[in-house]
Structure formats: structure tokens, C-alpha cells
């Protein structure tokens, strides 16, 4: 099975770092400069949910822009599809209308745009708005492509042989729970669950004592495929509508007891938090990099996972941060503690390989389906995407400037994930925050 | 944590075996006598999808019944909720409106009903209609509560210790794929996938050589719960809107290679087939039985899984059949081969325990979510709910009257699942068929 090798996203004037927006406070914005233009669903104060575009510290009302006749052609068709309370219909359209919308928005929001006076009233202060999930999620699948994470976790179970034999052949993934995915800012309730303490003969039921985070990227599926019709690796990019941050909260004590033989279940389905903006493939084009060379001796991917363009530029160089704010740090007026800094370069499989593998047996992906990469850890203790890695399973706590220490998360702790593409000669493109605070378990 | 023990479904006049319908061919119908009245979504010839009720070999158009002012009060409200192309809103209403609708339908379809002349035109011949999925499925979760299946599978991997230590404490489950669930009659395409032959050094990619079925019951979730709010075991029944048959097709060669450490993925997500009628808890009330006594030495369930009413009558006595029709049997004019006969009594955990466990960590269940029981095998080779059990992993083929033999499924094979509640002094209540034929893999 061979496929034509299609070029990936190209750079155009929308990526020009010299491009400036007339929207105040946008120049040099760490997340949402005019080169980003991510899509989401928001409610303005006293307003109903609608589609919007993040620009600096503002949100542009997309249906209002359409009603004002400021979008036409393919861009108008894209905005037309974004008139519901979820972006599924827009995601379904694929790349061409999405790119047309990006080009039109870039022009309308650029310095010198003559329509500025008509557009300015359609902007809302982001801080005053409520962000929602950007689409109705059909199915959620979580992968396991962070090889350092897989090794770190594997070492705790199998010190001599941390990676299972299939890891370098199969983009390992499993189905997750869509109903409990929430946008950034929604508190997370500590789950009760069944676990068996290492020294106990019998399991018990109670609040999780080993609550953890997982640093992941999320993938929003675009057009998708019919049941029974695989997606060739060379076309997989066409089915990705964008990306966000994902914190796949995990209860390690519940996980250890329940996960054999069918995988994690209640340990992961009590909550997942995502950043609410869909950062498009176009916005991330400057941060494309070749897939990391596999170490000598690693197997070549099977043909259904191998594509020259994907090898050349299917990976991303996006820096990732995990920050922890605790009640103690907050009380002392201290900044959040940085648990780790990682990078999407540490993915062993590309996004396209995840998509092609998922559909390789005929499983149908649908607009608004959601994929997680799995935890993206880098090498070293300061690059771990979860506490179970950073504390070696709770054996070596993290010490904070407040005098507190953490093995796992405590009530009142808040985790903040960040992702940014940073490249010399380009504007920085960020994902916005993915944050949530831990609430105590129900009585 | 203790909960009030609520009574389960009670028997009323709708269960009276003497009840007869005026609809021709309904008396003694093996699946859909007037004592059943399952709900579904169907399209009449040249018509659009709508809600319907199976009665004998006919389907009653529910919105048409409502439009004809033949339903009022709570029954009318229930039918009002069933006016879309999925029954989610009706499922969300819970037991009281569903029971009122059952009582009204039972009266309208009974011999002696004076409205017969107005109702008869609203009936369609079932054989001429198309059946659809009865609801939009949000999330699909598959359990593993068939203990003989767990033992049979476990023996093939761990002869001395087939059941893992958690099995008798935890209703083991995992998340499945909702997008690829299809109603009975939809053909199933043999999946390609990655596997590693026992004697091979490297994996390869190609059509599955070990395609299998799994005999399961499906559970339709009713009202459900808010994220963070568990469902007490004593209330779990209130969140079950009904049941159907489920064939959870499985590619054993793909499964064996991919499932460590996160569970089955592509081996299971290429297709699942369900019987299209939602058989209500009310219809199955006569077949309630006490939960089987746990063998001496088995642990008592933890309190969050233990409820006196559930122990007394939370299990079901429903007989299950797996039939295989092959091209050879078809050509020879022979009947399908019965692979096995099993029974829902072989579930180690009840439906209520599955629901309460699922929500115990706060995971939110939503109307139209779908649960599978896992494969329900009985003791013995003629009670296996999958071929990997019945043929001992393909070692001992099944021999058919056509001279063919089967280790796993071949192209053109058709699997038919049946489920029936049979009890002295009551009408037999069936689920209808769950059938699908295997198509060859895509080239």
C-alpha cells in the first residue's frame, strides 16, 4: 500500500511576523497574536454561546461578523457553518474553507483594514466571557505516543524492560470518556474509587489518594471517514482540524487496581480538562519539524504508517509547561511552581500516524471527535508530564517555595498547562491556558 | 455508605399472559407479543425515521398515534419526547412516563379496544421497514461481567490462574467506540490490522485472520447523573431505560498484539452490531431472578456495590443463542448452526452494579449512553459466547453439517444472536435478532 506524499501546510502572509492588528494589546501577545486566530465557542456577558476567534485579550463574534456582511465566499461559508453552539459543522468542511476564513480574518483584523469601525463593536473582552467546549465531542481516544512517559511509567513496573514489544510498532491508544471532558476553569472533583493498598489483603473504597495530572495535546478531528474506509497516512493531515491542550487527570491508586486486563477506566473518566481554543494547523505551520530520527535499531514503521511528507515535517516543535499553584503558594503570594517543561518533539508517533492508525481497521472518525496524544514527557525529572513520573511514584516529593511538598495533588491545588510555538523570525503562537483546581471528594 | 433498598419492577396487568392483541399474528409471537412492546426508530417504506413500537410482525408509528390524539397524560408526554430521530429525550424521562406509555399502548393494542379502527392504519409491516439505531449513542462502555468468559479467556493466557485478583471485587469495564455501532443487518467489513504471528519476529499488516463474535447484552442509559455526582447502587435501576443484544465483533490477532498495556482498541472498534429494539425493564420484569449466590470464599461486594433489592431480584433469567450461517450451509439449504446457548444468569455482576460502579467516581452517564455486559458465556463448550472460547483459541474447529469447519469467521459468514425471556405462566419476551454478515476486507 503506497500513497502519494502530499505537501504539508505552507507559510503565507498570515504568518508574517511584521503583521500587526489594530485590536489593542495584540502585538506580542503570548498566546493570541494575529498570526494565531484560534476558533472557539464563547458566551459574552449575558449572551448565549456562539462561535468566536481569539485575538489578543479579545474575542471576535463570528456570527456577528457574518451578519455584518464582512465575510464572503469560502470564508463566509466557513462562518456560516459556525453558527451553532459547537464548531462541528465547520470542522467537517476541512482545510480549504478554514484557510479562507483565516485569510479573511487576518485581513479584517490587520492594521489598515478600512472596516475597523464596523468590526470593533463585535469584539468582547475575553476576561468577561465564558468559554465552552468548542465542539460536541463524539468519541474521545487517548494515545500513548510520549515515549519518555511510556519508559518512565514502564520502569516503575518493569525496571529492566520498560517498553513493551509493541510500542515501537503500534501507536498504542485506547478509548476514553467523552462525557466528562470540560473546558479550562471547570473545577475537578476528587473521585472516590476502589483500590488496594500495597500492604492490604483486600481492596477498599474511598477518595483517591494518588490524584495526578497528565500533560497532553488534544487533536480535533475534521471531515473524518466512513465506517469501513481507512484514511491513508498521506491524507491523515486533511482530517485534523486543530489542536488544544489536554489534562487527562488520573487516579493512580484506582488505575493500578482496575487496569488489568482491559485498561484504565474509572481512573481516567471522572474528568478531563482542555484549553477551549482550537489552534488550527495553519497557525502551527511555522512550528513544523521533521519527525525525530528513530534511534538505530528501532523498527521502520509499517507502510500504512509511513509517509515521506509526514517524516519531513509532520512533527511539531511546541514547548509545553506544567505549573502547580497550591493553597500555600497562594497564601504566601508566591508564583505557581513549574513542575516541568517539555516539548511535542518527544512524541514517538506523529499526529498523522495516530489518525491513520486509528482508521486503519475501518473505524470511522467524525467531525468533533477528539484524540489525546498521551502524556508528553521529555527526558529528565524536570520534563515529566505527570507527578507519578516526577516523584518516582510518590517516593521523592516535589518541594515548593511555600515549604509545602507534593507527591500527588491535594485539594485546592490548581494545575495550569501551557503550550507555545516559539521560533526565531515568527510570532509566538500559544494555546491559552488549560487550568483546573481540585475540589475535595464528595462526602 | 448505605442506601435505601428500593423495590424492583413489579408485575401488573400488562404482563398477564392471557392478554391478546387485535394485531394479526401477535399471539404467541416469539419476540414481540403484547407483553413486550419494545421501542425503536424505524423508517416505513418511502418514509423518514420516526419512533415506533414493535408488535408481532408490525410496527406502530408512535408520533402518528400521538397526532391522532390517542395518547394523553404521562403517556402522551412520553410519546411527545419521542418525536425526533432518536429516543434520547424519552430515555431521559425515566421510568414513570415510560411505564405510562406501556400501559396506554397495552390498552390500545389489546383485543376489545374500541379505537382499533383508528390505530390499524398506523401499523406498518415490519419486514418492509428499515430499523435504525434507537438513540444517538454518546459514550459506549463495555464490561466483562461474564465470569465463564473471563475464565475461558484467562485460561488461554494463564492456565493456573485464569481470573485476575481484581475480578471478584471490581466490575471490570473499559471504554469502547460509539461511532461504529450499527443496527442489526448492517454488514461488517473484515478489518485490516497490525498483528504479530506467534512464530514471527516482526509484526505485519493485513486482513484479520482471527475474526470473532462476542455475545453480549446492551444496556441503554436513561436519566443519568451530573458529573461529580455518583449514582447510589439503590438508585441504579432508575437509570436503565432498557436492553438489547450486542455483538462486539473482535479481531483476536489484532487484539493479542495491541492490547498491552492500555486494553483492546482497533481489535474492537471496527464494528459493533446491536438489535434495534429497546426492550424495557418493565417487559423483562417477569424474568427477574435473585443474583446467583457467590461461591464460598468469594468476597462480599464492597458497600457501594451492594443492595438488598438488587441481590434479591437484580439478575435476569434470559436465554441467549448464537447461530452461524455460512455460505456452505446456505448453498445446501441447511439451517444455521447453533454455536452456543447461554443465559444472563452467568453474569457475575448485575446491571445495577455495572451502573453504580461506572458512576462511583463521578463519571457522568447521559441519556442514550450505552453499556455492554461483556461476553456472556455459560459453563461448557456449547455455551461459549465467542469462537475463541468455543474452538479453544482456534485449536479445535467447529464442524458444520455442510462439511465446513470454522475456527474463526470467514467472509460470507453470518452471525445471528437471539435473546428470550421464557417463564412458565408468562408470555415469552424476545429481543428480536441481532445479525450481520462478514464482508471481505477492502483491497
Short mmCIF file of C-alpha atoms in Angstrom, two decimals, chain B residues 107-309:
data_model
loop_
_atom_site.label_atom_id
_atom_site.label_comp_id
_atom_site.label_asym_id
_atom_site.label_seq_id
_atom_site.Cartn_x
_atom_site.Cartn_y
_atom_site.Cartn_z
CA UNK B 107 -54.64 -0.98 26.31
CA UNK B 108 -54.76 0.39 22.77
CA UNK B 109 -53.37 -2.81 21.26
CA UNK B 110 -55.49 -5.22 23.33
CA UNK B 111 -58.43 -7.13 21.99
CA UNK B 112 -61.56 -5.19 22.71
CA UNK B 113 -60.01 -1.76 22.27
CA UNK B 114 -62.68 0.41 20.69
CA UNK B 115 -60.11 2.61 18.91
CA UNK B 116 -58.82 -0.31 16.85
CA UNK B 117 -60.15 1.16 13.62
CA UNK B 118 -58.16 4.36 14.09
CA UNK B 119 -54.97 2.58 15.15
CA UNK B 120 -54.78 -0.11 12.46
CA UNK B 121 -53.79 2.37 9.70
CA UNK B 122 -50.82 3.46 11.82
CA UNK B 123 -49.27 -0.02 11.70
CA UNK B 124 -46.53 -0.90 9.21
CA UNK B 125 -45.38 -4.31 8.16
CA UNK B 126 -42.05 -4.71 9.97
CA UNK B 127 -40.43 -6.65 7.13
CA UNK B 128 -40.91 -3.67 4.82
CA UNK B 129 -39.41 -1.14 7.25
CA UNK B 130 -35.82 -0.09 7.94
CA UNK B 131 -34.68 -0.18 11.55
CA UNK B 132 -32.16 2.39 12.80
CA UNK B 133 -30.16 2.87 15.98
CA UNK B 134 -32.81 3.71 18.59
CA UNK B 135 -30.83 6.62 20.06
CA UNK B 136 -27.78 8.75 19.44
CA UNK B 137 -25.13 6.99 21.48
CA UNK B 138 -22.95 9.38 23.46
CA UNK B 139 -20.43 7.10 25.13
CA UNK B 140 -20.17 3.34 24.93
CA UNK B 141 -18.66 1.29 27.74
CA UNK B 142 -18.08 -2.43 27.65
CA UNK B 143 -17.93 -4.51 30.81
CA UNK B 144 -16.57 -8.01 31.44
CA UNK B 145 -19.14 -9.49 33.80
CA UNK B 146 -19.46 -12.91 32.15
CA UNK B 147 -17.31 -14.89 34.56
CA UNK B 148 -17.14 -18.04 32.42
CA UNK B 149 -15.88 -15.91 29.53
CA UNK B 150 -13.27 -14.28 31.76
CA UNK B 151 -12.17 -17.72 32.95
CA UNK B 152 -12.15 -19.24 29.45
CA UNK B 153 -10.06 -16.38 28.08
CA UNK B 154 -7.87 -16.27 31.16
CA UNK B 155 -7.12 -20.00 30.88
CA UNK B 156 -5.67 -19.49 27.42
CA UNK B 157 -3.18 -16.97 28.86
CA UNK B 158 -2.75 -18.16 32.46
CA UNK B 159 -3.84 -21.82 32.86
CA UNK B 160 -3.25 -21.92 36.61
CA UNK B 161 -4.73 -18.56 37.49
CA UNK B 162 -7.34 -17.59 34.93
CA UNK B 163 -9.04 -14.82 36.89
CA UNK B 164 -7.04 -11.75 37.87
CA UNK B 165 -7.15 -10.72 41.56
CA UNK B 166 -9.46 -7.77 40.91
CA UNK B 167 -12.18 -9.70 39.05
CA UNK B 168 -14.40 -10.57 42.02
CA UNK B 169 -14.05 -7.09 43.55
CA UNK B 170 -14.39 -4.79 40.53
CA UNK B 171 -16.98 -4.92 37.73
CA UNK B 172 -14.18 -4.63 35.15
CA UNK B 173 -15.04 -2.37 32.23
CA UNK B 174 -13.41 -0.18 29.63
CA UNK B 175 -14.45 2.48 27.15
CA UNK B 176 -15.49 1.40 23.67
CA UNK B 177 -16.13 3.13 20.37
CA UNK B 178 -19.61 4.61 19.89
CA UNK B 179 -19.26 5.75 16.26
CA UNK B 180 -19.05 2.25 14.79
CA UNK B 181 -22.15 0.76 16.45
CA UNK B 182 -24.68 -0.25 13.80
CA UNK B 183 -28.15 -1.81 13.86
CA UNK B 184 -28.76 -5.45 13.01
CA UNK B 185 -28.47 -6.18 9.31
CA UNK B 186 -25.60 -3.83 8.55
CA UNK B 187 -22.77 -5.92 7.05
CA UNK B 188 -19.42 -5.93 8.84
CA UNK B 189 -16.25 -5.35 6.85
CA UNK B 190 -13.31 -7.56 7.89
CA UNK B 191 -10.71 -5.17 9.30
CA UNK B 192 -7.08 -4.81 8.36
CA UNK B 193 -4.78 -4.53 11.29
CA UNK B 194 -1.36 -4.98 12.72
CA UNK B 195 -0.55 -8.28 14.36
CA UNK B 196 2.41 -10.49 15.05
CA UNK B 197 2.13 -14.16 14.26
CA UNK B 198 3.31 -16.46 17.08
CA UNK B 199 6.31 -17.57 15.04
CA UNK B 200 7.17 -14.17 13.55
CA UNK B 201 9.90 -11.81 14.68
CA UNK B 202 8.16 -8.73 13.32
CA UNK B 203 4.54 -7.67 13.06
CA UNK B 204 2.73 -7.32 9.74
CA UNK B 205 -0.37 -5.52 8.49
CA UNK B 206 -3.24 -7.20 6.70
CA UNK B 207 -6.79 -8.53 6.99
CA UNK B 208 -7.55 -10.09 10.36
CA UNK B 209 -7.26 -13.87 10.29
CA UNK B 210 -8.98 -14.42 13.62
CA UNK B 211 -12.27 -12.58 13.34
CA UNK B 212 -14.65 -13.41 16.17
CA UNK B 213 -18.02 -12.51 17.64
CA UNK B 214 -18.97 -11.70 21.21
CA UNK B 215 -22.41 -12.46 22.65
CA UNK B 216 -23.45 -9.61 24.93
CA UNK B 217 -26.43 -7.75 26.23
CA UNK B 218 -26.53 -3.98 25.79
CA UNK B 219 -27.90 -1.51 28.33
CA UNK B 220 -29.49 1.83 27.38
CA UNK B 221 -28.92 4.56 29.94
CA UNK B 222 -31.89 6.67 30.97
CA UNK B 223 -31.75 9.90 33.03
CA UNK B 224 -28.13 9.60 34.13
CA UNK B 225 -26.17 11.78 36.56
CA UNK B 226 -24.30 15.06 36.76
CA UNK B 227 -20.50 14.98 36.57
CA UNK B 228 -19.15 14.55 40.09
CA UNK B 229 -22.36 13.03 41.49
CA UNK B 230 -22.24 9.22 41.81
CA UNK B 231 -25.33 7.03 41.40
CA UNK B 232 -26.02 5.01 44.57
CA UNK B 233 -26.48 1.28 43.90
CA UNK B 234 -30.05 1.50 45.26
CA UNK B 235 -30.95 4.02 42.54
CA UNK B 236 -29.01 2.47 39.66
CA UNK B 237 -32.06 0.71 38.18
CA UNK B 238 -33.74 4.08 37.72
CA UNK B 239 -31.05 4.99 35.20
CA UNK B 240 -31.56 1.97 32.96
CA UNK B 241 -34.07 2.59 30.18
CA UNK B 242 -33.83 -0.78 28.52
CA UNK B 243 -31.82 -3.56 26.95
CA UNK B 244 -30.83 -5.03 23.60
CA UNK B 245 -28.48 -7.60 22.10
CA UNK B 246 -24.90 -6.67 21.28
CA UNK B 247 -22.34 -8.42 19.12
CA UNK B 248 -18.98 -6.89 19.98
CA UNK B 249 -17.01 -8.14 16.97
CA UNK B 250 -13.38 -8.79 17.85
CA UNK B 251 -10.23 -9.36 15.82
CA UNK B 252 -8.26 -11.68 18.09
CA UNK B 253 -4.95 -11.42 16.22
CA UNK B 254 -5.01 -7.62 16.35
CA UNK B 255 -6.13 -7.73 19.98
CA UNK B 256 -3.32 -10.00 21.13
CA UNK B 257 -0.66 -7.68 19.70
CA UNK B 258 -2.10 -4.29 20.64
CA UNK B 259 -3.83 -4.71 23.99
CA UNK B 260 -0.92 -4.26 26.36
CA UNK B 261 -0.85 -2.05 28.38
CA UNK B 262 -3.99 0.03 27.71
CA UNK B 263 -6.56 -2.54 26.58
CA UNK B 264 -8.28 -3.50 23.31
CA UNK B 265 -8.52 -0.72 20.71
CA UNK B 266 -8.62 -1.39 16.96
CA UNK B 267 -9.43 -5.05 17.64
CA UNK B 268 -12.89 -3.95 18.74
CA UNK B 269 -13.72 -0.59 17.18
CA UNK B 270 -14.26 -1.53 13.53
CA UNK B 271 -17.90 -2.52 14.17
CA UNK B 272 -20.40 -3.47 16.86
CA UNK B 273 -23.89 -4.72 15.99
CA UNK B 274 -26.99 -4.27 18.14
CA UNK B 275 -30.58 -5.42 17.94
CA UNK B 276 -32.53 -2.24 17.19
CA UNK B 277 -35.34 -2.55 19.77
CA UNK B 278 -35.09 -1.21 23.30
CA UNK B 279 -36.69 -3.89 25.47
CA UNK B 280 -37.81 -2.08 28.61
CA UNK B 281 -37.15 -3.11 32.20
CA UNK B 282 -40.95 -3.41 32.54
CA UNK B 283 -41.13 -6.01 29.75
CA UNK B 284 -38.41 -8.04 31.44
CA UNK B 285 -39.87 -7.86 34.95
CA UNK B 286 -41.16 -11.48 34.81
CA UNK B 287 -37.62 -12.73 34.20
CA UNK B 288 -36.02 -11.12 37.23
CA UNK B 289 -34.20 -13.60 39.45
CA UNK B 290 -32.00 -13.31 42.53
CA UNK B 291 -28.34 -12.70 41.89
CA UNK B 292 -26.57 -16.06 41.86
CA UNK B 293 -25.08 -16.91 45.22
CA UNK B 294 -21.35 -16.30 45.15
CA UNK B 295 -19.33 -19.46 45.66
CA UNK B 296 -18.00 -19.95 49.17
CA UNK B 297 -14.84 -17.94 49.59
CA UNK B 298 -15.77 -15.25 47.09
CA UNK B 299 -15.58 -11.74 48.56
CA UNK B 300 -18.71 -9.84 49.52
CA UNK B 301 -19.10 -6.82 47.22
CA UNK B 302 -17.99 -3.53 48.77
CA UNK B 303 -20.93 -1.48 50.15
CA UNK B 304 -21.14 0.83 47.12
CA UNK B 305 -21.99 -2.25 45.03
CA UNK B 306 -24.30 -3.99 47.48
CA UNK B 307 -28.06 -3.52 47.62
CA UNK B 308 -30.58 -5.93 49.12
CA UNK B 309 -33.21 -5.49 46.38
#
